[in-house]
Coordinates of C-alpha atoms in Angstrom, one line a residue:
M1 CA -52.2 -2.3 -1.8
L2 CA -50.5 -0.5 -4.1
H3 CA -50.6 2.9 -2.2
F4 CA -48.8 1.1 0.4
Y5 CA -46.0 -0.3 -1.3
F6 CA -45.3 2.7 -3.3
I7 CA -45.7 4.8 0.5
Y8 CA -42.6 1.9 1.0
D9 CA -40.0 2.3 -1.8
L10 CA -40.7 6.0 -1.7
R11 CA -39.6 5.8 2.1
R12 CA -36.8 3.6 0.6
Y13 CA -35.8 5.9 -1.6
I14 CA -35.8 8.9 0.8
C15 CA -33.5 7.1 3.3
L16 CA -30.7 6.7 0.3
V17 CA -30.7 10.1 -1.2
L18 CA -30.4 11.5 2.4
F19 CA -27.6 8.9 3.1
F20 CA -25.9 10.0 -0.2
I21 CA -26.5 13.7 0.9
S22 CA -25.1 13.0 4.7
F23 CA -22.4 11.3 3.9
S24 CA -21.3 14.1 1.9
L25 CA -21.5 16.3 4.4
K26 CA -19.2 14.3 6.7
S27 CA -15.9 15.2 7.8
M28 CA -13.7 12.5 5.8
T29 CA -11.4 11.7 8.2
P30 CA -8.9 8.8 8.4
G31 CA -9.6 6.4 11.3
V32 CA -12.7 8.5 11.9
P33 CA -16.2 5.7 11.7
V34 CA -18.3 7.1 9.8
Y35 CA -21.8 5.5 9.8
D36 CA -25.0 3.8 7.1
T37 CA -27.6 7.0 8.4
S38 CA -30.0 4.4 9.5
G39 CA -29.3 5.2 13.6
N40 CA -28.3 1.8 14.1
N41 CA -24.7 1.1 12.9
Y42 CA -24.8 -1.2 12.1
I43 CA -22.3 -0.7 9.2
E44 CA -19.1 0.9 9.5
Y45 CA -16.5 2.6 7.1
I46 CA -13.7 3.9 8.9
P47 CA -11.6 6.0 5.6
G48 CA -8.2 5.9 5.0
N49 CA -5.3 7.6 4.0
L50 CA -3.0 4.4 2.2
P51 CA -4.2 3.1 -1.4
I52 CA -5.6 -0.2 0.8
I53 CA -9.1 -1.3 1.3
I54 CA -9.6 -3.9 3.3
S55 CA -13.6 -5.0 3.7
A56 CA -15.7 -7.8 6.7
P57 CA -18.9 -9.3 5.3
H58 CA -19.0 -12.1 7.5
G59 CA -18.0 -10.7 11.2
G60 CA -20.8 -9.1 12.2
V61 CA -22.6 -10.2 15.7
L62 CA -25.7 -8.0 16.5
L63 CA -28.9 -9.4 16.3
S64 CA -27.0 -12.9 16.4
G65 CA -28.9 -13.5 19.6
E66 CA -25.7 -14.9 20.4
T67 CA -24.4 -14.6 24.3
I68 CA -19.7 -13.7 22.1
G69 CA -17.0 -13.3 23.6
E70 CA -19.6 -12.3 27.5
I71 CA -21.4 -10.7 26.2
F72 CA -25.3 -11.1 25.0
Y73 CA -26.0 -9.5 21.3
S74 CA -29.8 -9.7 21.5
D75 CA -32.0 -10.0 18.1
N76 CA -34.3 -7.5 18.5
D77 CA -34.4 -4.9 15.0
A78 CA -38.6 -6.6 13.8
D79 CA -37.4 -4.3 10.5
L80 CA -34.4 -6.9 9.9
P81 CA -36.1 -11.1 9.7
D82 CA -34.1 -13.6 10.0
R83 CA -32.4 -14.4 6.0
T84 CA -34.6 -18.0 4.8
C85 CA -31.5 -18.2 1.2
G86 CA -28.1 -18.6 1.6
I87 CA -25.5 -19.6 4.0
N88 CA -26.4 -18.2 8.2
E89 CA -22.5 -19.1 9.9
R90 CA -20.2 -15.7 11.1
D91 CA -16.8 -15.8 10.3
D92 CA -15.9 -15.9 14.0
N93 CA -13.6 -13.0 14.7
T94 CA -13.0 -11.0 11.7
E95 CA -14.6 -8.1 12.9
I96 CA -11.4 -8.0 15.3
L97 CA -9.5 -8.9 13.2
I98 CA -9.4 -6.4 10.1
R99 CA -9.9 -3.9 13.4
E100 CA -6.6 -5.3 14.6
I101 CA -5.2 -4.7 11.1
Q102 CA -5.8 -1.6 10.8
K103 CA -4.4 -0.3 13.7
E104 CA -1.1 -1.9 13.2
I105 CA -1.2 -0.6 9.9
F106 CA -1.7 3.4 11.7
T107 CA 1.3 1.8 14.0
Q108 CA 3.4 1.3 11.2
T109 CA 2.4 4.2 8.8
G110 CA 1.6 7.1 10.8
C111 CA -1.4 6.1 7.7
Y112 CA -5.0 4.8 7.1
A113 CA -5.7 1.3 5.4
H114 CA -10.0 2.0 4.2
I115 CA -12.2 -0.5 6.0
I116 CA -15.5 -1.8 5.7
I117 CA -16.7 -4.2 8.5
N118 CA -20.6 -5.1 8.6
R119 CA -21.4 -5.4 12.4
L120 CA -24.6 -7.6 11.3
H121 CA -25.0 -11.1 12.1
R122 CA -25.3 -12.7 8.8
S123 CA -28.3 -14.1 9.1
K124 CA -29.4 -10.8 8.7
L125 CA -27.2 -9.5 6.0
D126 CA -24.6 -10.7 3.5
P127 CA -23.2 -8.0 2.1
N128 CA -20.8 -11.7 -0.2
R129 CA -23.9 -12.2 -2.7
A130 CA -25.5 -10.5 -5.1
S131 CA -28.3 -8.9 -3.7
V132 CA -31.6 -10.7 -3.7
E133 CA -29.4 -13.4 -2.1
A134 CA -27.6 -10.7 0.2
T135 CA -30.9 -9.8 1.3
C136 CA -33.9 -12.5 0.5
N137 CA -35.5 -10.0 -0.7
D138 CA -36.0 -7.9 2.6
T139 CA -36.7 -4.1 1.6
D140 CA -34.8 -3.3 5.2
A141 CA -31.6 -5.0 4.3
K142 CA -31.2 -4.2 1.2
F143 CA -31.1 -1.0 2.6
Y144 CA -27.8 -1.9 4.3
W145 CA -26.5 -3.7 1.4
D146 CA -26.6 -0.7 -0.3
A147 CA -24.2 1.1 2.3
F148 CA -22.3 -1.7 3.0
H149 CA -20.9 -1.1 -0.6
D150 CA -22.7 2.4 -1.4
F151 CA -18.6 2.8 1.7
I152 CA -16.6 0.7 -0.6
D153 CA -17.2 2.5 -3.9
T154 CA -16.5 6.0 -1.5
A155 CA -13.3 4.7 -0.5
S156 CA -11.7 3.3 -4.2
T157 CA -12.6 6.3 -5.9
D158 CA -10.5 7.9 -2.9
V159 CA -7.4 5.2 -3.4
E160 CA -8.7 5.8 -7.1
T161 CA -8.0 9.6 -7.2
N162 CA -5.2 10.4 -5.0
W163 CA -2.9 7.3 -6.1
G164 CA -4.1 6.2 -9.2
K165 CA -4.4 2.4 -8.9
G166 CA -4.4 0.3 -4.9
L167 CA -5.2 -2.9 -3.3
Y168 CA -8.7 -4.5 -2.0
I169 CA -9.0 -7.6 0.8
D170 CA -12.4 -9.1 1.5
L171 CA -11.8 -10.8 4.5
H172 CA -12.5 -13.4 5.0
G173 CA -12.2 -17.3 7.8
Q174 CA -12.3 -20.4 7.2
S175 CA -12.1 -23.7 8.6
H176 CA -11.1 -26.0 5.8
S177 CA -9.2 -28.6 7.2
I178 CA -5.4 -28.1 5.8
P179 CA -5.1 -24.7 8.0
R180 CA -3.5 -22.8 5.5
V181 CA -4.9 -18.8 4.2
E182 CA -6.6 -19.2 0.8
L183 CA -6.5 -16.3 -1.5
G184 CA -8.4 -16.5 -3.3
Y185 CA -8.2 -14.6 -7.2
N186 CA -11.2 -15.7 -9.2
I187 CA -9.4 -18.4 -10.6
S188 CA -10.6 -22.1 -9.6
S189 CA -8.6 -24.9 -8.3
S190 CA -9.0 -26.3 -12.1
E191 CA -7.4 -23.8 -13.9
L192 CA -4.7 -23.1 -10.6
N193 CA -3.9 -26.9 -11.8
N194 CA -4.1 -26.8 -14.8
S195 CA -3.6 -24.2 -17.0
N196 CA -0.7 -21.5 -18.4
L197 CA -1.7 -18.4 -15.9
N198 CA -0.1 -16.1 -18.5
S199 CA -2.7 -17.3 -20.8
S200 CA -5.1 -14.0 -22.2
S201 CA -8.5 -15.7 -20.7
I202 CA -7.5 -15.9 -17.4
I203 CA -5.6 -12.9 -16.7
N204 CA -8.6 -11.0 -17.9
N205 CA -11.1 -12.9 -15.1
S206 CA -8.1 -12.4 -12.3
S207 CA -9.2 -9.8 -9.4
I208 CA -5.9 -8.5 -9.6
K209 CA -6.0 -8.1 -13.5
N210 CA -4.6 -4.6 -13.5
L211 CA -1.6 -5.9 -11.6
V212 CA -0.3 -7.9 -14.1
A213 CA -0.2 -5.0 -16.3
T214 CA 1.6 -2.9 -13.5
N215 CA 3.5 -4.4 -10.7
L216 CA 6.7 -3.0 -10.8
T217 CA 8.8 -4.7 -11.2
N218 CA 6.6 -6.5 -14.3
I219 CA 6.3 -9.9 -13.6
S220 CA 3.9 -12.7 -15.0
H221 CA 0.8 -13.0 -13.7
E222 CA 1.9 -16.3 -12.7
D223 CA 5.0 -15.3 -10.5
L224 CA 2.4 -13.0 -8.8
I225 CA 0.4 -15.4 -7.9
R226 CA 2.7 -18.7 -6.7
G227 CA 6.4 -16.7 -7.4
N228 CA 8.3 -15.5 -4.9
N229 CA 6.6 -12.3 -4.2
S230 CA 3.5 -13.3 -4.7
F231 CA 1.4 -12.6 -1.7
G232 CA 0.3 -16.1 -0.5
A233 CA 4.9 -16.1 -0.6
K234 CA 5.8 -13.8 1.6
L235 CA 3.0 -14.7 4.6
K236 CA 5.4 -17.8 4.2
N237 CA 8.7 -15.5 4.7
I238 CA 7.3 -14.2 7.6
T239 CA 8.6 -14.5 11.1
A240 CA 5.7 -15.3 13.0
S241 CA 6.8 -17.2 15.6
F242 CA 4.0 -17.8 18.6
Y243 CA 1.3 -19.9 15.5
N244 CA 4.5 -21.6 14.9
N245 CA 4.9 -22.1 18.9
N246 CA 0.9 -22.9 19.6
V247 CA 0.3 -24.2 15.9
N248 CA 0.8 -27.5 14.3
A249 CA 1.3 -26.4 11.1
N250 CA 1.5 -30.1 9.9
C251 CA 4.1 -30.8 7.1
G252 CA 7.2 -30.1 8.7
S253 CA 6.5 -27.0 8.0
N254 CA 7.8 -24.4 11.6
V255 CA 7.6 -20.3 9.6
G256 CA 5.7 -18.0 8.5
Y257 CA 1.4 -19.3 7.5
R258 CA 1.1 -21.6 4.2
A259 CA -1.0 -20.4 2.5
L260 CA -2.4 -21.1 -1.2
P261 CA -1.6 -20.6 -3.9
S262 CA 1.7 -19.8 -3.0
N263 CA 5.8 -21.5 -3.9
Y264 CA 5.8 -23.6 -0.8
V265 CA 5.3 -27.3 -2.1
F266 CA 7.0 -28.4 1.6
E267 CA 6.4 -32.8 0.5
T268 CA 5.0 -34.5 -2.0
S269 CA 1.5 -35.1 -0.8
S270 CA -1.1 -32.9 -2.5
S271 CA -2.0 -31.2 1.2
C272 CA 1.5 -30.5 1.1
N273 CA 1.5 -28.9 -1.6
D274 CA 1.3 -25.2 -1.7
T275 CA 1.7 -24.1 -4.9
R276 CA -2.3 -25.4 -5.7
P277 CA -5.5 -26.7 -4.1
F278 CA -6.2 -30.3 -6.2
N279 CA -8.3 -32.0 -4.9
N280 CA -8.4 -30.5 -1.5
A281 CA -11.2 -26.9 -0.5
Y282 CA -9.9 -24.2 -1.9
F283 CA -12.5 -20.3 -2.5
D284 CA -10.7 -19.6 -5.0
G285 CA -12.5 -15.6 -4.9
D286 CA -15.5 -16.1 -7.2
F287 CA -17.7 -14.4 -4.9
Y288 CA -20.6 -11.0 -5.0
N289 CA -17.0 -8.7 -3.2
N290 CA -13.7 -10.1 -5.1
L291 CA -15.8 -9.3 -8.0
R292 CA -17.4 -6.1 -8.3
H293 CA -14.7 -3.9 -6.1
G294 CA -11.9 -6.2 -7.6
S295 CA -10.1 -5.4 -10.9
A296 CA -11.1 -8.2 -13.1
N297 CA -12.5 -7.3 -16.4
I298 CA -16.2 -8.2 -15.1
T299 CA -19.7 -6.5 -14.7
V300 CA -21.7 -8.0 -11.7
D301 CA -25.8 -5.9 -10.5
D302 CA -25.2 -3.7 -8.9
G303 CA -28.7 -4.4 -7.4
N304 CA -30.3 -1.0 -8.5
G305 CA -31.3 -3.0 -11.7
G306 CA -27.3 -2.4 -13.8
T307 CA -24.5 -3.4 -13.1
T308 CA -21.0 -2.5 -12.1
G309 CA -17.7 -3.4 -10.3
G310 CA -14.7 -4.0 -13.0
A311 CA -11.7 -3.2 -14.6
G312 CA -10.7 -0.7 -12.7
T313 CA -7.4 0.2 -11.3
I314 CA -8.3 -0.8 -8.4
D315 CA -7.0 -5.0 -7.1
G316 CA -8.7 -7.7 -4.7
I317 CA -8.0 -10.8 -3.5
M318 CA -10.5 -12.5 -1.3
I319 CA -8.6 -13.9 1.8
E320 CA -9.7 -16.5 3.5
V321 CA -8.0 -17.2 7.4
N322 CA -8.1 -20.5 8.6
R323 CA -9.3 -20.8 11.6
R324 CA -6.2 -21.1 14.1
V325 CA -5.0 -17.3 13.5
R326 CA -8.8 -16.1 15.1
D327 CA -8.5 -17.3 18.1
L328 CA -8.4 -14.5 21.0
G329 CA -8.0 -16.7 24.2
T330 CA -9.8 -13.5 26.5
Y331 CA -9.5 -11.0 24.6
D332 CA -9.8 -7.0 26.3
G333 CA -10.8 -8.2 29.2
R334 CA -13.3 -10.4 28.1
F335 CA -13.2 -14.8 27.5
F336 CA -13.8 -15.2 24.2
D337 CA -12.1 -19.1 24.3
N338 CA -10.1 -21.9 25.7
R339 CA -7.1 -20.9 23.3
P340 CA -3.2 -19.2 23.3
Q341 CA -4.4 -15.6 21.0
T342 CA -3.6 -15.8 17.8
L343 CA -5.2 -13.5 16.5
V344 CA -3.3 -10.2 17.4
P345 CA -0.5 -11.9 16.3
F346 CA -1.2 -12.4 13.1
A347 CA -2.5 -9.7 12.6
K348 CA -0.3 -7.7 12.8
D349 CA 2.3 -9.8 11.0
F350 CA -0.7 -10.0 8.1
A351 CA -0.5 -6.1 7.7
S352 CA 3.0 -6.0 7.6
V353 CA 2.7 -8.6 4.8
T354 CA 0.4 -6.0 3.3
L355 CA 2.5 -3.1 3.1
D356 CA 5.3 -5.1 2.3
Y357 CA 3.5 -6.3 -1.0
M358 CA 2.6 -3.0 -1.5
N359 CA 5.9 -1.8 -1.8
T360 CA 6.7 -4.4 -4.3
H361 CA 4.3 -4.0 -6.6
Y362 CA 2.7 -0.5 -6.3
N363 CA 4.5 2.2 -5.0
D364 CA 6.3 3.9 -7.4
F365 CA 3.6 6.8 -5.8
T366 CA 5.8 9.1 -5.1
S367 CA 8.8 8.7 -7.9
F368 CA 10.7 12.2 -9.3
N369 CA 13.7 13.5 -9.5
Y370 CA 16.3 16.3 -9.7
N371 CA 18.6 15.6 -13.6
A372 CA 21.7 16.5 -10.6
N373 CA 22.4 15.5 -7.5
E374 CA 24.7 18.6 -7.1
Y375 CA 23.8 22.5 -7.9
T376 CA 25.5 25.2 -7.5
I377 CA 23.9 28.4 -6.3
S378 CA 24.5 30.3 -9.9
D379 CA 22.7 27.7 -12.0
A380 CA 19.6 27.7 -12.8
N381 CA 16.5 26.7 -10.4
P382 CA 16.4 22.8 -11.1
I383 CA 12.5 22.2 -11.5
P384 CA 11.6 18.2 -10.9
N385 CA 10.3 15.4 -13.1
I386 CA 7.4 13.6 -10.8
E387 CA 7.5 10.1 -11.8
G388 CA 4.2 9.6 -9.9
I389 CA 1.4 11.6 -9.2
S390 CA 1.3 14.7 -8.6
G391 CA 0.4 17.6 -6.4
G392 CA 2.0 16.0 -3.6
E393 CA 4.3 18.7 -1.1
F394 CA 8.3 19.2 -1.3
S395 CA 10.5 19.4 2.0
S396 CA 13.5 19.8 3.1
S397 CA 15.5 21.1 6.1
A398 CA 15.9 24.5 6.4
G399 CA 17.9 26.7 4.6
L400 CA 16.5 25.3 1.0
A401 CA 14.4 27.5 -0.2
I402 CA 12.4 25.8 -1.7
N403 CA 8.6 25.1 -3.7
I404 CA 6.3 23.1 -1.8
S405 CA 4.0 22.8 -4.8
T406 CA 6.6 22.5 -7.6
G407 CA 9.8 21.6 -6.1
E408 CA 11.9 24.5 -7.7
I409 CA 15.4 25.6 -6.0
D410 CA 15.7 29.1 -6.2
L411 CA 19.3 28.3 -6.1
E412 CA 20.8 32.5 -5.4
N413 CA 17.9 32.0 -1.9
S414 CA 19.3 29.6 -0.1
D415 CA 22.0 27.6 1.6
T416 CA 25.2 25.7 0.6
G417 CA 24.9 21.9 2.3
S418 CA 24.3 18.9 1.8
Y419 CA 20.4 18.0 1.8
R420 CA 18.0 15.6 1.6
I421 CA 14.3 16.7 -0.1
T422 CA 10.7 14.7 0.4
Y423 CA 8.0 14.2 -1.3
S424 CA 4.8 13.3 -0.3
I425 CA 1.1 12.5 -1.5
N426 CA -2.8 12.5 1.1
N427 CA -0.9 13.3 4.4
C428 CA 1.1 10.3 4.7
S429 CA 4.6 9.4 5.0
F430 CA 4.7 6.5 3.9
F431 CA 5.6 6.0 0.6
D432 CA 7.2 9.0 0.4
S433 CA 10.8 8.5 -1.4
F434 CA 13.8 10.8 -1.8
Q435 CA 16.5 12.6 -2.8
D436 CA 19.4 13.9 -1.1
I437 CA 21.6 16.9 -3.2
E438 CA 24.5 18.7 -2.6
L439 CA 24.8 22.5 -2.6
I440 CA 27.6 24.8 -3.5
D441 CA 29.6 28.6 -4.0
T442 CA 31.6 28.5 -6.1
T443 CA 33.0 32.3 -5.6
L444 CA 35.4 33.0 -3.8
N445 CA 36.2 35.1 -1.2
T446 CA 39.3 36.9 -0.7
A447 CA 40.3 34.5 2.1
N448 CA 40.2 31.9 0.2
N449 CA 42.5 34.1 -2.6
E450 CA 45.2 33.9 -0.4
L451 CA 43.9 29.8 0.4
E452 CA 44.3 29.2 -3.8
K453 CA 48.0 30.3 -3.6
L454 CA 48.0 27.3 -1.5
L455 CA 47.2 25.0 -4.5
F456 CA 49.2 24.1 -7.5
I457 CA 48.1 21.8 -10.6
N458 CA 50.0 21.0 -14.4
N459 CA 49.0 22.5 -16.9
P460 CA 47.7 21.4 -19.9
I461 CA 46.8 17.6 -18.6
K462 CA 46.1 15.0 -21.4
N463 CA 44.1 12.1 -18.7
E464 CA 45.9 12.8 -15.0
L465 CA 45.7 16.5 -13.5
T466 CA 48.4 16.2 -10.8
I467 CA 47.6 18.9 -7.3
Y468 CA 50.3 19.7 -5.5
T469 CA 48.9 21.7 -2.1
R470 CA 49.6 21.8 2.1
L471 CA 45.5 22.0 1.1
K472 CA 44.3 20.0 4.4
S473 CA 40.4 20.8 4.0
I474 CA 40.5 19.3 0.8
T475 CA 37.4 16.9 1.1
K476 CA 36.0 16.8 -2.8
I477 CA 36.3 18.2 -6.2
H478 CA 34.2 19.3 -9.1
I479 CA 34.7 19.6 -12.3
H480 CA 33.1 22.8 -14.6
N481 CA 32.1 22.9 -18.1
L482 CA 32.1 26.4 -19.1
Q483 CA 28.7 27.3 -18.6
G484 CA 29.4 26.6 -14.7
K485 CA 27.0 22.7 -14.8
I486 CA 28.7 20.5 -12.1
I487 CA 29.5 16.9 -14.7
K488 CA 31.7 15.4 -12.8
T489 CA 32.4 15.2 -8.6
I490 CA 35.9 13.3 -7.4
S491 CA 36.3 13.1 -3.2
F492 CA 39.6 14.2 -2.6
N493 CA 41.9 11.6 0.2
N494 CA 45.2 14.0 -0.8
D495 CA 45.5 11.8 -3.2
K496 CA 48.5 13.9 -5.6
T497 CA 47.2 12.6 -8.7
V498 CA 43.6 12.1 -9.5
Y499 CA 42.4 10.6 -13.4
L500 CA 40.1 12.6 -16.0
N501 CA 40.7 9.6 -18.8
D502 CA 36.5 10.1 -19.6
L503 CA 37.0 14.0 -20.3
S504 CA 37.5 14.8 -23.8
P505 CA 39.3 17.2 -24.7
N506 CA 37.7 20.8 -23.6
I507 CA 39.0 23.9 -21.3
Y508 CA 37.7 22.8 -18.0
M509 CA 36.6 24.8 -14.7
I510 CA 37.7 22.6 -11.4
S511 CA 36.3 23.6 -8.0
F512 CA 37.8 22.7 -4.7
S513 CA 35.9 22.7 -1.9
D514 CA 35.8 21.2 1.9
V515 CA 33.6 19.5 3.9
N516 CA 31.1 22.0 4.4
N517 CA 31.2 22.7 0.9
Q518 CA 33.5 26.0 0.9
I519 CA 35.2 26.5 -2.5
L520 CA 38.2 27.2 -1.1
A521 CA 40.3 27.4 -4.7
L522 CA 38.7 27.3 -8.1
K523 CA 41.3 26.5 -11.3
K524 CA 40.8 26.2 -15.1
I525 CA 42.8 23.3 -16.6
I526 CA 42.8 22.8 -20.9
K527 CA 42.7 19.1 -21.1
I528 CA 44.2 17.8 -24.2

């Protein structure tokens, strides 16, 4: 008997090793699914190229022995008996919801969120529990539990490597009596009801702990949880016309999706106050996936004799969407229920809110800047300061000679004109940053030497520069120091007087250019 168990455990070990080898060799193409190595395709990972990871642990239908959406899913795998511990209730339609969310994110950005799906019915596997309860000690189920979390770890490593930080959402469904989306940050009902959310002990256990320290506007934990720019507030602020025309969210709510916690109070009763749960049912995010893969300073059992999770740079939110945002009606030609199809519109809105949340709190990924917005072709080649993630690519339109890796501009080999320089990372343009610059030529050709004779200025000057000219094509005046660097640019509309109060006494060069940045005249002035 001992020999039998040794051989069995050895077989499981070899399968896991093969999983890692096979997975590492597969092409990780964004949008192209990969699966566990059993050949059953029970656990699915669709890689992304955005700093967003979403998992759906409870929406699977395989081996359910049920007819769902006019398809019967046979319970025909003898290696996976029904679980004899924990909860077996499925989060209806969340497998479809996560796919629609990923699809909409791609529609809006041209890039993919990472998604991980347990395709098995919850009666076979519950990946949102520690391994013992998740599998009820079934060795075959443990293999799929490992695959599910290994895929999330792979996505997390990709996000940390390419973006430095990101957001993990564990997507669920609930049917509580109050129709609202519940956002779990590993903050208990009691703490939301009574505590100071900015206390160090609560922040330390929060699954968005990293965001408290890194959010772009430096707002507090309290504001991140239920302020004007919280995830809950953004859900409530989106229009959601179809949902509100077909679903009664109660309390006079007729815009957006009610969410707990958020900043909304509709009435004095506790069921209409979405800032805290009071005594109402609420999922607070104190579950395995959010603890393991969020940024709370907490470790959990890794299922293999060690601990893992916590204190990283990827924040986590366990999101439990209410039942009425998951109705399908007839979907993909299959009948699911008699209700209006709210799931697809909700997926579109959820994708928009997620991207808005990322832009508000995370998006300094491609921040860069050149020290000036204008250069002459005789200047030293400018190199930008990259304040975001390094290793991206710079680009601009034809005529600008730019190093795609460093952003250095070869001024001598560039054409004069206006350019927009863009910086991208990870082959995804959604979080691009840009800066507009102008290149001008301060040298004068023979024709312009003749034009210069048509322009006169007073000299020396105190604060007012008086211009006399018959040149109608002047659009800008550039003030240069004696090294040729542009220190001031002024739009010109045939004004006779230009004020230079902010210049200190010195000798300067002034160039006059047209709409094409061609220098028409060059003068020397003395400011006294």
